[in-house]
Tab-separated table of C-alpha atoms in Angstrom:
chain	number	residue	atom	x	y	z
A	1	PRO	CA	-0.189	-25.996	-20.691
A	2	LEU	CA	-1.852	-22.786	-19.632
A	3	PHE	CA	1.432	-21.027	-19.040
A	4	THR	CA	2.314	-21.232	-22.714
A	5	CYS	CA	-0.265	-18.521	-23.237
A	6	LEU	CA	0.654	-16.760	-19.995
A	7	ASN	CA	4.165	-16.204	-21.287
A	8	ALA	CA	2.853	-14.643	-24.491
A	9	PRO	CA	2.775	-11.000	-23.335
A	10	LEU	CA	6.558	-10.618	-23.358
A	11	MET	CA	7.825	-7.183	-24.166
A	12	ALA	CA	11.243	-6.197	-25.408
A	13	ASN	CA	13.176	-3.799	-23.202
A	14	LYS	CA	12.485	-0.567	-25.128
A	15	LEU	CA	8.823	-1.357	-25.739
A	16	ALA	CA	8.339	-2.302	-22.093
A	17	GLU	CA	9.951	0.932	-20.894
A	18	SER	CA	7.758	2.947	-23.257
A	19	LYS	CA	4.533	1.177	-22.260
A	20	MET	CA	5.330	1.367	-18.557
A	21	ALA	CA	6.085	5.084	-18.838
A	22	TRP	CA	2.642	5.499	-20.416
A	23	TYR	CA	1.033	3.434	-17.627
A	24	PHE	CA	2.707	5.623	-14.987
A	25	THR	CA	1.374	8.710	-16.787
A	26	ILE	CA	-2.166	7.315	-16.740
A	27	ILE	CA	-1.877	6.341	-13.078
A	28	ASN	CA	-0.378	9.702	-12.104
A	29	ASN	CA	-3.178	11.520	-13.944
A	30	ASN	CA	-5.708	9.389	-12.106
A	31	VAL	CA	-3.974	10.122	-8.782
A	32	SER	CA	-4.155	13.848	-9.546
A	33	LEU	CA	-7.896	13.598	-10.169
A	34	ILE	CA	-8.390	11.607	-6.964
A	35	ARG	CA	-6.408	14.167	-4.981
A	36	GLN	CA	-8.550	16.970	-6.375
A	37	SER	CA	-11.679	15.323	-5.031
A	38	HIS	CA	-10.249	13.914	-1.759
A	39	SER	CA	-7.815	15.163	0.826
A	40	ALA	CA	-5.035	12.606	0.960
A	41	LEU	CA	-1.500	11.924	1.951
A	42	PRO	CA	1.111	11.838	-0.809
A	43	LEU	CA	2.042	8.485	-2.296
A	44	ARG	CA	5.208	7.004	-0.834
A	45	PRO	CA	8.390	7.042	-2.929
A	46	HIS	CA	9.624	3.851	-4.554
A	47	PRO	CA	12.949	2.218	-3.817
A	48	GLU	CA	14.853	2.043	-7.080
A	49	GLU	CA	15.894	-1.601	-6.946
A	50	THR	CA	13.814	-4.009	-4.933
A	51	PRO	CA	12.632	-7.545	-5.590
A	52	MET	CA	8.937	-8.156	-6.152
A	53	ARG	CA	7.477	-6.952	-2.871
A	54	THR	CA	5.340	-9.166	-0.705
A	55	TYR	CA	2.207	-8.349	1.244
A	56	PRO	CA	0.729	-9.967	4.341
A	57	ALA	CA	-1.641	-12.838	3.593
A	58	ASN	CA	-5.177	-11.712	2.780
A	59	SER	CA	-4.281	-8.050	3.159
A	60	PRO	CA	-6.050	-5.357	1.155
A	61	GLN	CA	-2.802	-4.810	-0.764
A	62	ALA	CA	-2.535	-8.510	-1.670
A	63	ARG	CA	-6.091	-8.465	-3.053
A	64	ALA	CA	-5.475	-5.191	-4.895
A	65	ARG	CA	-2.290	-6.493	-6.529
A	66	ILE	CA	-4.178	-9.470	-7.963
A	67	LEU	CA	-6.620	-7.019	-9.523
A	68	ALA	CA	-3.680	-4.963	-10.844
A	69	MET	CA	-2.129	-8.105	-12.330
A	70	CYS	CA	-5.427	-8.969	-14.029
A	71	LEU	CA	-5.810	-5.425	-15.376
A	72	LEU	CA	-2.342	-5.667	-16.947
A	73	ALA	CA	-2.691	-9.261	-18.170
A	74	ASP	CA	-3.292	-8.066	-21.722
A	75	SER	CA	-0.209	-5.783	-21.531
A	76	ASP	CA	-2.476	-2.782	-21.822
A	77	LEU	CA	-3.977	-0.290	-19.398
A	78	ASP	CA	-6.202	2.621	-20.250
A	79	GLU	CA	-8.073	5.331	-18.413
A	80	GLU	CA	-11.445	3.642	-18.957
A	81	GLU	CA	-10.238	0.618	-16.981
A	82	LEU	CA	-9.225	2.886	-14.116
A	83	GLU	CA	-12.603	4.640	-14.252
A	84	ARG	CA	-14.343	1.256	-13.930
A	85	LEU	CA	-12.592	0.764	-10.584
A	86	SER	CA	-14.867	3.385	-9.018
A	87	GLU	CA	-17.947	2.315	-10.948
A	88	LYS	CA	-17.622	-1.261	-9.709
A	89	ASN	CA	-16.825	-0.318	-6.085
A	90	VAL	CA	-13.441	-2.011	-6.303
A	91	TYR	CA	-11.907	0.212	-3.646
A	92	GLN	CA	-14.504	-0.880	-1.104
A	93	LEU	CA	-14.052	-4.539	-2.047
A	94	VAL	CA	-10.333	-4.481	-1.306
A	95	ASP	CA	-10.774	-2.073	1.627
A	96	LEU	CA	-8.402	0.568	0.262
A	97	THR	CA	-8.826	4.206	-0.615
A	98	PRO	CA	-8.431	5.086	-4.298
A	99	LEU	CA	-4.953	6.482	-3.566
A	100	GLU	CA	-3.906	3.353	-1.697
A	101	PHE	CA	-5.099	1.211	-4.616
A	102	MET	CA	-3.156	3.390	-7.081
A	103	GLN	CA	-0.081	2.960	-4.872
A	104	VAL	CA	-0.391	-0.831	-5.120
A	105	LEU	CA	-0.761	-0.536	-8.911
A	106	ARG	CA	2.281	1.751	-9.118
A	107	ASP	CA	4.303	-0.573	-6.881
A	108	TYR	CA	3.397	-3.523	-9.108
A	109	LEU	CA	4.544	-1.611	-12.195
A	110	HIS	CA	7.765	-0.607	-10.443
A	111	ASP	CA	8.399	-4.225	-9.504
A	112	LEU	CA	7.912	-5.246	-13.138
A	113	ARG	CA	10.107	-2.395	-14.352
A	114	ASN	CA	12.903	-3.447	-12.000
A	115	LYS	CA	13.167	-6.641	-14.035
A	116	LEU	CA	14.393	-4.511	-16.956
A	117	ASN	CA	17.747	-3.690	-15.369
A	118	THR	CA	19.728	-6.017	-17.619
A	119	PRO	CA	20.411	-5.235	-21.303
A	120	ASP	CA	18.701	-8.349	-22.645
A	121	ALA	CA	15.831	-8.306	-20.144
A	122	ARG	CA	12.300	-9.031	-21.245
A	123	VAL	CA	9.250	-8.577	-19.105
A	124	SER	CA	6.437	-11.044	-18.913
A	125	MET	CA	3.404	-9.462	-17.346
A	126	LEU	CA	2.366	-13.008	-16.402
A	127	ASP	CA	5.525	-14.852	-15.413
A	128	PRO	CA	4.265	-18.188	-13.985
A	129	GLU	CA	6.363	-18.104	-10.814
A	130	GLN	CA	5.450	-14.490	-10.181
A	131	VAL	CA	1.733	-15.155	-10.776
A	132	ASN	CA	1.725	-18.049	-8.314
A	133	ARG	CA	3.568	-16.024	-5.650
A	134	ILE	CA	1.058	-13.201	-5.998
A	135	LEU	CA	-1.908	-15.585	-5.878
A	136	ALA	CA	-0.512	-17.352	-2.788
A	137	GLU	CA	-0.943	-14.169	-0.766
A	138	VAL	CA	-4.742	-14.549	-0.779
A	139	THR	CA	-5.726	-17.748	1.016
A	140	GLU	CA	-9.303	-17.149	2.178
A	141	ARG	CA	-11.855	-18.689	-0.169
A	142	PRO	CA	-14.441	-15.866	0.097
A	143	SER	CA	-11.727	-13.293	-0.692
A	144	ARG	CA	-10.512	-15.362	-3.624
A	145	ILE	CA	-14.000	-15.604	-5.085
A	146	ALA	CA	-14.710	-11.895	-4.602
A	147	VAL	CA	-11.367	-10.825	-6.099
A	148	LEU	CA	-11.648	-13.118	-9.110
A	149	ALA	CA	-15.264	-12.145	-9.805
A	150	THR	CA	-14.290	-8.469	-9.630
A	151	ALA	CA	-11.242	-8.978	-11.849
A	152	LEU	CA	-13.344	-10.799	-14.425
A	153	SER	CA	-15.899	-7.999	-14.408
A	154	LEU	CA	-13.178	-5.361	-14.847
A	155	CYS	CA	-11.352	-7.181	-17.625
A	156	LYS	CA	-14.423	-8.015	-19.652
A	157	GLY	CA	-15.510	-4.392	-19.581
A	158	ASP	CA	-14.558	-4.197	-23.242
A	159	HIS	CA	-16.872	-7.202	-23.805
A	160	ALA	CA	-14.100	-9.666	-24.605
A	161	LEU	CA	-11.249	-11.442	-22.872
A	162	ASN	CA	-8.085	-11.788	-24.888
A	163	PRO	CA	-6.137	-15.090	-24.802
A	164	ALA	CA	-3.722	-13.936	-22.070
A	165	GLU	CA	-6.585	-12.800	-19.810
A	166	LEU	CA	-8.506	-15.998	-20.445
A	167	ALA	CA	-5.462	-18.155	-19.685
A	168	LEU	CA	-4.804	-16.198	-16.491
A	169	PHE	CA	-8.394	-16.611	-15.285
A	170	GLN	CA	-8.354	-20.326	-16.087
A	171	HIS	CA	-5.092	-20.706	-14.200
A	172	ILE	CA	-6.390	-18.816	-11.162
A	173	MET	CA	-9.591	-20.882	-11.100
A	174	GLY	CA	-7.570	-24.107	-11.256
A	175	LEU	CA	-5.030	-23.074	-8.637
A	176	TRP	CA	-7.683	-21.749	-6.273
A	177	GLN	CA	-10.084	-24.623	-7.041
A	178	LEU	CA	-12.931	-22.333	-8.082
A	179	ASP	CA	-15.506	-22.869	-10.794
A	180	LEU	CA	-17.918	-20.679	-12.717
A	181	THR	CA	-20.699	-21.419	-10.225
A	182	ASP	CA	-18.635	-19.807	-7.448
A	183	LEU	CA	-18.201	-16.690	-9.549
A	184	GLU	CA	-21.840	-16.607	-10.656
A	185	ILE	CA	-23.023	-16.712	-7.027
A	186	GLU	CA	-20.670	-13.850	-6.114
A	187	VAL	CA	-21.761	-11.722	-9.073
A	188	SER	CA	-25.460	-12.255	-8.316
A	189	ARG	CA	-25.119	-10.779	-4.803
C-alpha cells in the first residue's frame, strides 16, 4: 500500500524537535525578509496545545496547507524551496500574501510539533489520517489540479522526487481521481 511509504518519514522526538526548530528559523528569516520589502501586520501567536487546525473548504489556507504538506513530505525544508514560492507565483495561486502563506506553514509545523507532547511520541510528516483530512478540505476539481501541479513543480525543483514525495503525489492523485494528463494541461497554461 502507498501508506507504507508515507509512514517512512518518522522522526524520533529529539530529532523532530531539532528539525522543527530549524524549520521555524528558516521561516522566521523568510518572514523578516518579506516584512522588509512589504508593510504587513505581525503574524498571529500560536496556541500552545491545539489539535490539527481545520480550514474552511476550498479556502486559501486549505490550499496553502496542502502545499506546505508537500514541501515537508521529504522531512526537509530549505531556503531555496521558500524562494521558489515567489518564483512560481504560489502566493497568487492560493490567493494569500507571502506573510499569510508563511503563517499557514508555521501553523502546520506547530500542529505537527504539538504531537510531540508525549515522551515516546514520534512524528510522521505524512500520517495517513492527517493527510486525508488535509486533502478533504479542497473539494473543487480545478483547485485540486492547480494545487497538485504547483506542489509537484515545487517539490521537483531539485530535479528528483524522493520516495515519500512520490508516494504522497500518487496517493493524492488516486484520492482526488486525477491523472498526469490533468496536471500536464494545468502546467501548459
